Coordinates of C-alpha atoms in Angstrom, one line a residue:
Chain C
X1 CA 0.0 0.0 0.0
X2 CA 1.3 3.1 -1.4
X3 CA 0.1 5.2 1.3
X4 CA -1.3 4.4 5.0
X5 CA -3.6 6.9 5.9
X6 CA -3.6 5.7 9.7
X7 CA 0.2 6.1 9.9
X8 CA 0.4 9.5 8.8
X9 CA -2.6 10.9 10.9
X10 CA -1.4 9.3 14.1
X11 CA 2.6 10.5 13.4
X12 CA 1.3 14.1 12.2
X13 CA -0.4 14.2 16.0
X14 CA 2.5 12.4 17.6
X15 CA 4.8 15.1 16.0
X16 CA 2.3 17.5 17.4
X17 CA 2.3 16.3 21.1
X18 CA 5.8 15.4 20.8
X19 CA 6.8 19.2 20.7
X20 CA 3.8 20.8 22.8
X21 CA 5.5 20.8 26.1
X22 CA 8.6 22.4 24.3
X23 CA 7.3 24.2 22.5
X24 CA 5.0 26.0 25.3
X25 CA 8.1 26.4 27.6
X26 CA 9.5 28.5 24.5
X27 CA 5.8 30.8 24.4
X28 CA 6.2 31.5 27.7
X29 CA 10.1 32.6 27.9
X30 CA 9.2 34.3 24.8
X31 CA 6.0 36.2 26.3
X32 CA 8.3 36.7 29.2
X33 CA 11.3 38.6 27.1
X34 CA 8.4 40.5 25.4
X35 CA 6.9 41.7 28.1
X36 CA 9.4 41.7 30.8
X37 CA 12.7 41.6 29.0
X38 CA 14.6 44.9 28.8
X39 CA 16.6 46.0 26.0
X40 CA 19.8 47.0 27.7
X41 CA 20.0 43.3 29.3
X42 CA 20.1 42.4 26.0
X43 CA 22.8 44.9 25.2
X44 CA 25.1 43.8 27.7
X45 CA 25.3 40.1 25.9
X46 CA 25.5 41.9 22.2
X47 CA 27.9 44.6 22.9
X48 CA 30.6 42.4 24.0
X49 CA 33.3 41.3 22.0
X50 CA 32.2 39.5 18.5
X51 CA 33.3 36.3 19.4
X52 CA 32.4 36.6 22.7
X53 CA 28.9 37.9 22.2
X54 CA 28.2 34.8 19.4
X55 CA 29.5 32.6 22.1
X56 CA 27.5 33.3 25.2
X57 CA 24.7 33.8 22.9
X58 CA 25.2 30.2 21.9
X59 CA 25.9 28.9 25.6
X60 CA 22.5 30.1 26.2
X61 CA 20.7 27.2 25.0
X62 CA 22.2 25.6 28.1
X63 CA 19.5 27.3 30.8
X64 CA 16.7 26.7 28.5
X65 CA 16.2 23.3 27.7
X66 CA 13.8 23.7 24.6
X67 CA 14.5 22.2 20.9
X68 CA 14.2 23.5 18.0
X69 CA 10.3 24.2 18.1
X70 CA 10.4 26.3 21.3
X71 CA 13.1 28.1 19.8
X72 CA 11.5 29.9 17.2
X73 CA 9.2 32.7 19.3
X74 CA 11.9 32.8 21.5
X75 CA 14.1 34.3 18.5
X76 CA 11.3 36.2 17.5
X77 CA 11.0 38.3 20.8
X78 CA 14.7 38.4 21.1
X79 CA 15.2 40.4 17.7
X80 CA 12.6 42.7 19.0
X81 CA 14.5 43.4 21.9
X82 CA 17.6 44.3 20.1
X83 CA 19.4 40.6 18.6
X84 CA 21.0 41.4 15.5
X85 CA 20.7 38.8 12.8
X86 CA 23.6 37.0 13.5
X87 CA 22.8 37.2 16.9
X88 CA 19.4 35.4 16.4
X89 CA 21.5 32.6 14.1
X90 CA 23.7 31.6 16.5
X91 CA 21.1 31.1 18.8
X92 CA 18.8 29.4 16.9
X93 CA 21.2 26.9 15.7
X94 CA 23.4 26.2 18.8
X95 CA 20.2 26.2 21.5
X96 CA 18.7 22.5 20.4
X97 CA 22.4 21.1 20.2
X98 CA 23.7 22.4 23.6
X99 CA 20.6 21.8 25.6
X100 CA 21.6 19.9 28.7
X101 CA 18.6 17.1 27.8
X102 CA 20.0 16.8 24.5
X103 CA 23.8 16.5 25.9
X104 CA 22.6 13.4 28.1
X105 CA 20.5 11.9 25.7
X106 CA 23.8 12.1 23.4
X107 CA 26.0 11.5 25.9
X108 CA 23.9 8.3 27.5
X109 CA 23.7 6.5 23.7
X110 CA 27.0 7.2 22.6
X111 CA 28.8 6.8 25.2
X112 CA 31.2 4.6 23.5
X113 CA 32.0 7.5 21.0
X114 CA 33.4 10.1 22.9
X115 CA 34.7 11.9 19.7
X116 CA 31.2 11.6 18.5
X117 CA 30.0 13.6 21.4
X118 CA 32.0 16.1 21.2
X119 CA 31.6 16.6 17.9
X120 CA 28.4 17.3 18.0
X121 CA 27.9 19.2 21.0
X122 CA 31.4 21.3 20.3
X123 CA 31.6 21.1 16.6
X124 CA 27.9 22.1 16.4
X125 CA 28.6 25.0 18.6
X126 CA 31.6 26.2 16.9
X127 CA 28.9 25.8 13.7
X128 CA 26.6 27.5 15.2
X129 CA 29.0 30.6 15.8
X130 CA 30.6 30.8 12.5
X131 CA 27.6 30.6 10.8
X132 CA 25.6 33.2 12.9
X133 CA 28.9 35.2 12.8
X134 CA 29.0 35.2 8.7
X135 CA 25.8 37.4 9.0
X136 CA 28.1 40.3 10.5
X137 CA 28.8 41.9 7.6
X138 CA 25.1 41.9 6.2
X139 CA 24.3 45.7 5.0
X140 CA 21.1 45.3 5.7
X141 CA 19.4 42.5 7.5
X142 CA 15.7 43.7 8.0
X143 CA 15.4 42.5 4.0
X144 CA 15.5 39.2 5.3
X145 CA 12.7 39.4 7.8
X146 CA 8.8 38.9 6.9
X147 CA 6.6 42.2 6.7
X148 CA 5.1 41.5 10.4
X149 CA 8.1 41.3 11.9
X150 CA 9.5 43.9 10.6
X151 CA 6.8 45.9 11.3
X152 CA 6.9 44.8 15.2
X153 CA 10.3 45.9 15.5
X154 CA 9.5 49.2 14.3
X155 CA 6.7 49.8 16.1
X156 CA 8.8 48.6 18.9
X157 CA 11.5 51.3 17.9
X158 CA 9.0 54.0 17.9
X159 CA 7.2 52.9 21.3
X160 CA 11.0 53.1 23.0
X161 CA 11.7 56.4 21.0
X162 CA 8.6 57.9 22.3
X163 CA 8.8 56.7 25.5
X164 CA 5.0 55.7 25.7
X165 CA 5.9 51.9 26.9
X166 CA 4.1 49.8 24.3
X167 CA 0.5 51.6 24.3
X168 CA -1.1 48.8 26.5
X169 CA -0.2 50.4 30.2
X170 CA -3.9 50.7 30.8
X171 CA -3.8 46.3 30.7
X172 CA -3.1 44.6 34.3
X173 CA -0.6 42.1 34.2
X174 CA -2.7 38.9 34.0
X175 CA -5.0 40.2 30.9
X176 CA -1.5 41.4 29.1
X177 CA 0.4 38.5 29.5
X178 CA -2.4 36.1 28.2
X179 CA -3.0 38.1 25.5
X180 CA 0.4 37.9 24.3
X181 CA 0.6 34.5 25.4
X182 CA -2.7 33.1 23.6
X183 CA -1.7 35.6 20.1
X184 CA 2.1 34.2 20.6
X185 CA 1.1 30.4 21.0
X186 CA -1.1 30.1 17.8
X187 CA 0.7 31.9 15.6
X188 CA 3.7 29.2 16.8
X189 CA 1.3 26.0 16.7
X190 CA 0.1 27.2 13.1
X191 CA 3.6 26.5 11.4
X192 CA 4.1 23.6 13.7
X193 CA 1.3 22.3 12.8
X194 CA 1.7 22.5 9.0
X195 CA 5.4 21.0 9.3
X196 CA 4.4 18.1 11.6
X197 CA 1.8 17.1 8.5
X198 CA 4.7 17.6 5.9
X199 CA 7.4 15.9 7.8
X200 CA 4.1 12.7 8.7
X201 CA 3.5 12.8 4.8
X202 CA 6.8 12.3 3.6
X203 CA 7.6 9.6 5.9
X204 CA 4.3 7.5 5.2
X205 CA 5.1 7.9 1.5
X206 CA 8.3 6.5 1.7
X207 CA 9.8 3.6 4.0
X208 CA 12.9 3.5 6.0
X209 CA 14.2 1.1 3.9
X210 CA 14.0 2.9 0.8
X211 CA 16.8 5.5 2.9
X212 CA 18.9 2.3 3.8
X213 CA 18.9 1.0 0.7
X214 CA 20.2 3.9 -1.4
X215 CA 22.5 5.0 1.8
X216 CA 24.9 1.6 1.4
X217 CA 27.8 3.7 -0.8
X218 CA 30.1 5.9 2.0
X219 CA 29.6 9.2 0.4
X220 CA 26.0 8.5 -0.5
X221 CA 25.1 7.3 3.5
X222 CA 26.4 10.9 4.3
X223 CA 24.1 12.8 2.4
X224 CA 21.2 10.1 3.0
X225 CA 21.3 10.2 6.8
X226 CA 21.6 14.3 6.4
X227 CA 18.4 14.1 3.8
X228 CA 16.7 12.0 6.5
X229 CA 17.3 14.5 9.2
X230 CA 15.6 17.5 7.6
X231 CA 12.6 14.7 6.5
X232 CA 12.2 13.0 10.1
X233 CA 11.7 16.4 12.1
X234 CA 12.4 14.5 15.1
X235 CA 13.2 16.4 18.1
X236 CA 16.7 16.9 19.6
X237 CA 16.1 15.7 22.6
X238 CA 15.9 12.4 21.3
X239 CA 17.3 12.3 18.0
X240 CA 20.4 10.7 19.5
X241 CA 18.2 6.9 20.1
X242 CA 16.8 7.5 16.0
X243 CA 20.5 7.6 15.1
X244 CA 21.4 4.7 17.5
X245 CA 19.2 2.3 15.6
X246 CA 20.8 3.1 12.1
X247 CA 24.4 2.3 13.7
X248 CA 24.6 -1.2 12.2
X249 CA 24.3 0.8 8.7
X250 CA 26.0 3.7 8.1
X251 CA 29.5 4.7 9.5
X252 CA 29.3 7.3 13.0
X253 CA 30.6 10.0 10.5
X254 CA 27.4 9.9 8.7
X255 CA 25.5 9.6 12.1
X256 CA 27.4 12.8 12.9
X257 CA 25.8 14.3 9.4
X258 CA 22.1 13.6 11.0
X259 CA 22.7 15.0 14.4
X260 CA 24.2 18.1 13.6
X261 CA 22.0 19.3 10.7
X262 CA 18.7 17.6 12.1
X263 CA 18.8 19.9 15.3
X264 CA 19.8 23.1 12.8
X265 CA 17.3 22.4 10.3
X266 CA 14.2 20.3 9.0
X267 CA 11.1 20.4 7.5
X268 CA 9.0 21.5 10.6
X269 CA 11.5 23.9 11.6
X270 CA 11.4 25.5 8.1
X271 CA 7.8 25.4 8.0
X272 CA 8.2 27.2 11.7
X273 CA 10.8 29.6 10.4
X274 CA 8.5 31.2 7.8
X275 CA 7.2 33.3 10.7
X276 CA 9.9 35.2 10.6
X277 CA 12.4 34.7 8.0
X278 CA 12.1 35.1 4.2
X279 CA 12.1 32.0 2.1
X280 CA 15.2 33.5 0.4
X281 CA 17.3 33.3 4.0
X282 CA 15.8 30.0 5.1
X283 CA 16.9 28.2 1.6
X284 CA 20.6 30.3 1.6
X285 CA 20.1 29.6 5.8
X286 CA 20.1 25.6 4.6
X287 CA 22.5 25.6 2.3
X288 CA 25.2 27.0 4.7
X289 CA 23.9 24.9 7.4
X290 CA 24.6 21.4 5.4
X291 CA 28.2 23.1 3.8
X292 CA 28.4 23.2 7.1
X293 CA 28.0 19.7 8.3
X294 CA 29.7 18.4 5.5
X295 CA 32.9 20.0 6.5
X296 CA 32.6 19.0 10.2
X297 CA 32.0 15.7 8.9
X298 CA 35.1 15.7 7.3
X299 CA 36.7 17.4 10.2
X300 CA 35.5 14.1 12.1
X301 CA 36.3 11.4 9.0
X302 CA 39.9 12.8 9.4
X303 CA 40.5 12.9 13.2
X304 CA 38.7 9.1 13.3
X305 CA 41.6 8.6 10.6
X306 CA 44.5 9.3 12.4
X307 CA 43.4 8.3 15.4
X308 CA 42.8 10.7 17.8
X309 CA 39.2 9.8 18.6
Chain J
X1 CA -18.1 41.2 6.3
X2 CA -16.6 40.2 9.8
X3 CA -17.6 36.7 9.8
X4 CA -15.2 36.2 12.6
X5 CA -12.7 38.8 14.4
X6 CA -8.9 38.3 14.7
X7 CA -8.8 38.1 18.6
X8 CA -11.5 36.0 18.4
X9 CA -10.0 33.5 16.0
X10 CA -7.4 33.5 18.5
X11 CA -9.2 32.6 21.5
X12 CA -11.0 29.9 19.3
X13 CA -8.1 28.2 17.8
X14 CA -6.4 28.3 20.9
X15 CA -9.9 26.9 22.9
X16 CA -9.8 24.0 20.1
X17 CA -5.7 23.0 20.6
X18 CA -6.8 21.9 24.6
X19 CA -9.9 20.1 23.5
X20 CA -8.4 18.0 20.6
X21 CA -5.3 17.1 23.3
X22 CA -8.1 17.0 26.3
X23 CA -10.5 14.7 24.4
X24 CA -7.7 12.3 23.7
X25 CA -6.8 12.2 27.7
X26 CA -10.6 11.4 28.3
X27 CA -10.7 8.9 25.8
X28 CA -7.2 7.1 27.0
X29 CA -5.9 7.1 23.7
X30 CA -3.1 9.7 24.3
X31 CA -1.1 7.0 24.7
X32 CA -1.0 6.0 21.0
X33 CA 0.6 9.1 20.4
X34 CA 3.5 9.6 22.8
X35 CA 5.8 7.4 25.4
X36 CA 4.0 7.6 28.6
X37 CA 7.0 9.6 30.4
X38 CA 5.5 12.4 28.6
X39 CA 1.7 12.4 29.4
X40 CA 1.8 14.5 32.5
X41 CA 4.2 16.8 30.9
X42 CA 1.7 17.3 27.9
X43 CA -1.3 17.4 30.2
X44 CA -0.2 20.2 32.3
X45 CA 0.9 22.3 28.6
X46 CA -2.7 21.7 27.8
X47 CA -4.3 22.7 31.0
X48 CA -2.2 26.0 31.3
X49 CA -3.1 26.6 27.6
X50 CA -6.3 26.0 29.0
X51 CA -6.5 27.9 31.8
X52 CA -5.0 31.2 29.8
X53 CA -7.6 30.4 26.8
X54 CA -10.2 31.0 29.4
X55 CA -8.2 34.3 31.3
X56 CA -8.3 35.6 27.5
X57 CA -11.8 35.2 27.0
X58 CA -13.0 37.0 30.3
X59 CA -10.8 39.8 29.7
X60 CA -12.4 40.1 25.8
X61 CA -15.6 39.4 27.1
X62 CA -15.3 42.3 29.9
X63 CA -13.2 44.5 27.9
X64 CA -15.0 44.4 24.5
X65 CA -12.9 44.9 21.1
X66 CA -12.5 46.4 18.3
X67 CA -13.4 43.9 15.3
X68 CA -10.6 43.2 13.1
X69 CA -11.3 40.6 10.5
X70 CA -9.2 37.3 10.3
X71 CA -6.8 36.6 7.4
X72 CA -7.6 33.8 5.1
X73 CA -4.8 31.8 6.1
X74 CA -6.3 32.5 9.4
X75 CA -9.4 31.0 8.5
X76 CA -7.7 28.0 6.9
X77 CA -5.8 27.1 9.7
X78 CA -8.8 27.4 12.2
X79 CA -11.0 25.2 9.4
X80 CA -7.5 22.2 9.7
X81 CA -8.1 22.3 13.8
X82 CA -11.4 21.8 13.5
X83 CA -11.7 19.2 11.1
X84 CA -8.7 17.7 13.1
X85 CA -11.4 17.8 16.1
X86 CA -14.1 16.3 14.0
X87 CA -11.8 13.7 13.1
X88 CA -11.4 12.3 16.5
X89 CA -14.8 11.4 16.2
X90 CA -15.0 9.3 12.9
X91 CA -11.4 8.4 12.6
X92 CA -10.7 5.2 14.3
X93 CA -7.9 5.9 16.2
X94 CA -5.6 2.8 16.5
X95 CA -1.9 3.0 17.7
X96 CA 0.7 1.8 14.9
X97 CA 0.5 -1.3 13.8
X98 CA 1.1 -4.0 11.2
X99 CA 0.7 -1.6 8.6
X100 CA 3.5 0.7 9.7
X101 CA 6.1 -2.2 10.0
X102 CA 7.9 -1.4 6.7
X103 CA 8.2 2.0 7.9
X104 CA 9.7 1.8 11.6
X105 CA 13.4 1.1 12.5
X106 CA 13.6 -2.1 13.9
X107 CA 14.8 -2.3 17.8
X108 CA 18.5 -2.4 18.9
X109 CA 18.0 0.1 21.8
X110 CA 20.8 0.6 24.6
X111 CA 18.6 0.8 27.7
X112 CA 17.6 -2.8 26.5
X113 CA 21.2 -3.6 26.7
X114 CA 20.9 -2.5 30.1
X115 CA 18.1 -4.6 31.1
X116 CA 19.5 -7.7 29.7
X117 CA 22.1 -7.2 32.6
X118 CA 19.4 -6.8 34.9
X119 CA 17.7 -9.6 34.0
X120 CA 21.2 -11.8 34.5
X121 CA 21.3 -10.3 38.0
X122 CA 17.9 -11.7 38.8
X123 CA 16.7 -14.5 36.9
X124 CA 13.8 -14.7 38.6
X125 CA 12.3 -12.3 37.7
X126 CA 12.1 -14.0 33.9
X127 CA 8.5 -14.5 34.1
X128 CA 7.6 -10.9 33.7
X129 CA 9.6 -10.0 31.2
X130 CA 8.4 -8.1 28.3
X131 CA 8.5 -8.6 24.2
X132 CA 11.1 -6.4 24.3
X133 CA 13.1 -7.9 26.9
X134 CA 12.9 -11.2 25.0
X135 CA 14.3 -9.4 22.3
X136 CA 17.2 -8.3 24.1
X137 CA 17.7 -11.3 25.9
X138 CA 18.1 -13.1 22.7
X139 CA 19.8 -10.5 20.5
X140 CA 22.0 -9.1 23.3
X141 CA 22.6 -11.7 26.1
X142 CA 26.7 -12.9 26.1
X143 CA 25.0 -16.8 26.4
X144 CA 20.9 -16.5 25.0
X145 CA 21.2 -20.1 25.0
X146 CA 20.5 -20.4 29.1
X147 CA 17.1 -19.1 28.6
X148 CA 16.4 -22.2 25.8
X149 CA 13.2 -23.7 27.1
X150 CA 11.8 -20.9 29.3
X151 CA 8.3 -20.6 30.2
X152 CA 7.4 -16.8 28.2
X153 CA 3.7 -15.0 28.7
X154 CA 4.6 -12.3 26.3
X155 CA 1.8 -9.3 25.1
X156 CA 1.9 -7.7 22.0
X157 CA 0.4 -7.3 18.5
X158 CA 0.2 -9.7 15.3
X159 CA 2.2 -7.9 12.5
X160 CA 2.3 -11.1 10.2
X161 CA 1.2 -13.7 9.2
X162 CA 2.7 -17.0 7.6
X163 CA 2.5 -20.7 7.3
X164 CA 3.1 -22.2 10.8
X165 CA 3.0 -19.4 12.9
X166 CA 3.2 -15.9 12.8
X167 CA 5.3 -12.8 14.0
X168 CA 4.4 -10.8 17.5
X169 CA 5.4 -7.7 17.7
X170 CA 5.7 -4.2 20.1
X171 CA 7.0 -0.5 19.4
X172 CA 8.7 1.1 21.5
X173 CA 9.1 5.2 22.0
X174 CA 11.4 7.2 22.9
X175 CA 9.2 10.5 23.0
X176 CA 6.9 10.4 20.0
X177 CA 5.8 8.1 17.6
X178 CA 8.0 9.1 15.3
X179 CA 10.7 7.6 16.7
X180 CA 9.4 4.3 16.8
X181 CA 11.3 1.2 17.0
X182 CA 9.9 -2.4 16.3
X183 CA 10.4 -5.5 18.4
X184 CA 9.2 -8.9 16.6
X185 CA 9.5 -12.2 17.7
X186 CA 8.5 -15.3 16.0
X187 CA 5.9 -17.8 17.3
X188 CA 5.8 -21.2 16.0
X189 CA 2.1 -22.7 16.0
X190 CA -0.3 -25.0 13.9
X191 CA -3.2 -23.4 15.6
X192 CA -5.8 -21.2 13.6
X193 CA -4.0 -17.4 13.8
X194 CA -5.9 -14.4 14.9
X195 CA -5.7 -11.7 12.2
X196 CA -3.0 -8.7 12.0
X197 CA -3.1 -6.4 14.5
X198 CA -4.3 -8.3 17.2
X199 CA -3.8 -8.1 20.4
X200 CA -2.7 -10.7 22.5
X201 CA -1.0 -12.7 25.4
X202 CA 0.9 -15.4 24.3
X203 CA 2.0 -18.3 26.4
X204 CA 5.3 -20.1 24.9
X205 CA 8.7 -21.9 24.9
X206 CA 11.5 -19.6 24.1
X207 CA 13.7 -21.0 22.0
X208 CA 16.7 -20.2 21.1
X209 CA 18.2 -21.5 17.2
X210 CA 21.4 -21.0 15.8
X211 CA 25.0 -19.5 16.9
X212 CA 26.2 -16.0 17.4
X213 CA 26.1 -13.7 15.7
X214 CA 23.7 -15.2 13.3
X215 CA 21.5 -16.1 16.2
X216 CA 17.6 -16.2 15.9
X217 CA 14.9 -17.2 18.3
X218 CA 11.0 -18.2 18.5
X219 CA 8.4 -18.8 21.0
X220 CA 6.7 -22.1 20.8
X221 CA 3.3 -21.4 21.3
X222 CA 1.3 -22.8 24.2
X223 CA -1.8 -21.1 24.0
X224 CA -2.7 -17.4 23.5
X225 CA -5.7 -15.4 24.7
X226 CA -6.9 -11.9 22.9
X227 CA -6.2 -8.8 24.2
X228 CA -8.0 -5.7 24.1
X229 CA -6.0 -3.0 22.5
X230 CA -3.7 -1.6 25.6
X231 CA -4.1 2.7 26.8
X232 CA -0.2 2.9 26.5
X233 CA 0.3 0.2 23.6
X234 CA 4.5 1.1 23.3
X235 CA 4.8 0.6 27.2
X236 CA 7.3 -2.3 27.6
X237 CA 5.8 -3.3 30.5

């Protein structure tokens, strides 16, 4: 049967629940920095040293143990309070790699591979940093934003400028921070929503087996187990067990391929990203993020090879 | 023509989220959706969700607004939740099954690794061992053949069908059901075989045939009885 309808309405749901609790935890930070957060504590992590900036910014992730899902308002609120682009990058890339349930998950099924560890949880930070960091030099960065966003942060600009707070003083606390809470949460839910039933389609329409299969050539298995990352959209709090259970198959350095990009990028977090990037920045956004993994790959193929690790 | 304001919209897709989560709590089938780890997790996202969807509406009921209308995409969204809720009515909902086998990874998990030492500790406790712990015992014990001959009740589902037996089978999930893995093992029988995808307890010989590493194993049936389908159907025990 070509395509089983029960499968993909029970693993478009399952993605669904799956990323709920995460991705609630990441409304509510986010509700928090919009309502709460103040621009100049913001400054003081941006204004530091370029390196240093990307790299606290990427340590981050560590205190807030939400994947990729719960990521996205976070960002969101964040470049309204003052993240530059890179900024919001390195965040959004590092943050599902170095959360602490990610790092024991990682740690507790790979514990044989220490080099494997590492280069994920190191390699994908130092990923994370050069990438975000290659958005430095951007003229302008706004281009890359969608129209609402952009127009938040200006109206945001002008609210600060004028010094009338953000027109809502007349609100108590309770009615303002459900507002933003409820407005915040379905405007998440309706991208994770649309990538969970991408991501359930594609992988009721074609087996496992089919990725095995055409993954058996060294080179190939790479680029296979990186294609099945950005199709599985499974989060990165347990990617580690999904790459456990291909271990008989392909080589670790092609594990390495799937969970470095899979955290960075897949077809639910595109779908989510459209709230607030261009389509233009998420497809040049992919491309550097598997160039990327590639070379960190290789950077692993070649330590593995003279022994190191 | 307002048919239906923004905040509104809000308020309602956000009312319908809890109730297609909430409905499937009531109805125990959450369970065929996630590992049970997460269900109190996911029930307390839903409540607050919940609880705030409600805050919202008393504050736009008291307050009043002023009507905006809702995009399209708005309105397309909000029509995919609600159909989604519909659907929980006249959708049978059924966990995975014999169906999805060619699409799920097939077990090799550590933490059943770790059981399988467990297990050598304590041999006595070998009566309630699950499907999967079979599985490990046989595909991960140093010396599977000690357990040759052991009296097995095991639960799960039939995923397939053949002459002289059939396969019995369990996922198993990490967090969703997207990560599931498959556990199968083979039961030897000449009696009639219930059709795929049911549930049941099976009674049986574990047998062990074959050296490492190109070991396999069976259960020699004894006698089965039908299950209904269980609440958390990726449980191992």
């Amino acid at each position: 049967m070509f395509f089983n309808f029960e499968r993909f309405y029970i693993t478009s749901l399952g993605i669904v629940f799956g990323a709920f609790p995460f991705l609630l935890l990441g409304v509510v930070v986010a509700t928090a920095i919009q309502l709460y957060g103040k621009k100049e504590w913001f400054a003081l992590l941006t204004r530091s040293h370029p390196i240093l900036s990307h790299l606290y910014i990427a340590l981050f992730g560590l205190f807030i143990p939400v994947c990729e899902c719960g990521n996205i308002p976070i960002i969101k609120k964040l470049m309204i309070r003052g993240f530059s682009l890179s900024h919001a990058v390195t965040y959004l890339l590092a943050a599902p790699i170095v959360n602490p349930v990610t790092i024991f998950t990682t740690y507790q099924v790979f514990s044989d591979y220490p080099g494997l560890v590492a280069f994920r949880i190191v390699g994908g930070l130092i990923l994370s940093i050069i990438i975000g960091m290659s958005f430095i030099a951007i003229g302008n960065p706004r281009q890359f934003l969608v129209p609402s966003l952009k127009r938040e942060i200006e109206l945001d600009e002008e609210s600060n400028n004028s010094h009338s707070g953000h027109g809502h003083n007349h609100k108590n606390k309770i009615e303002e921070f459900s507002s933003h809470f409820i407005v915040e949460l379905v405007e998440t839910f309706k991208y994770l929503f649309v990538g969970s039933i991408i991501a359930a389609f594609v992988q009721t329409a074609v087996p496992r087996e089919f990725f095995v299969q055409i993954g058996s050539n060294p080179l190939l298995s790479l680029l296979v187990m990186i294609l099945f990352a950005f199709v599985i959209a499974v989060c990165s709090n347990v990617d580690a067990f999904i790459a456990l259970s291909f271990s008989n198959v392909f080589s670790n350095a092609s594990l390495l391929g799937f969970l470095v990009f899979g955290p960075m990028m897949d077809i639910k977090t595109v779908s989510m990203l459209r709230s607030i990037f261009t389509n233009k920045f998420i497809a040049m956004l992919t491309a550097m993020i598997f160039t990327g993994t590639i070379v960190l790959v290789y950077c692993y193929y070649l330590v593995n090879l003279i022994g190191i690790v | 023509m307002i048919l239906i304001s923004k905040k509104l919209w809000y308020g309602i897709s956000a009312l319908l989220i809890s109730a297609i989560t909430l409905y499937l709590y009531y109805i125990n089938k959450i369970g065929y959706f996630i590992n049970s780890n997460y269900y109190w997790y996911l029930l307390v996202s839903v409540i607050t969700i919940f609880i705030f969807t409600v805050i919202y509406f008393w504050y736009l009921i008291k307050n009043g607004h002023k009507p905006k209308p809702a995009r399209y995409s708005q309105y397309i969204f909000g029509s995919l939740l609600f159909c989604i809720f519909v659907s929980l009515f006249i959708v049978p909902i059924k966990p995975l099954g014999a169906e999805s086998a060619n699409y799920a990874k097939r077990g090799n998990s550590k933490k059943a690794a770790q059981k399988v030492q467990y297990i050598a500790k304590s041999p006595e406790s070998i009566s309630s061992l699950s499907l999967i712990d079979w599985y490990s015992l046989a595909t991960l014990s140093p010396n599977p053949n000690q357990y040759n001959g052991q009296k097995a009740i095991i639960k799960g589902f039939v995923s397939e069908v053949r002459d002289g037996g059939f396969d019995l089978s369990q996922y198993q999930v990490s967090c969703c059901v997207v990560d599931a893995s498959l556990y199968t093992i083979p039961v030897k029988t000449t009696q009639k075989i219930p059709a795929k995808d049911t549930w049941l307890n099976v009674e049986g010989q574990f047998e062990i045939i074959g050296q490492k590493p190109n070991i396999k194993y069976q259960l020699n049936f004894i006698k089965s009885e039908v299950i209904a389908t269980p609440d958390d159907p990726y449980k191992s025990k």
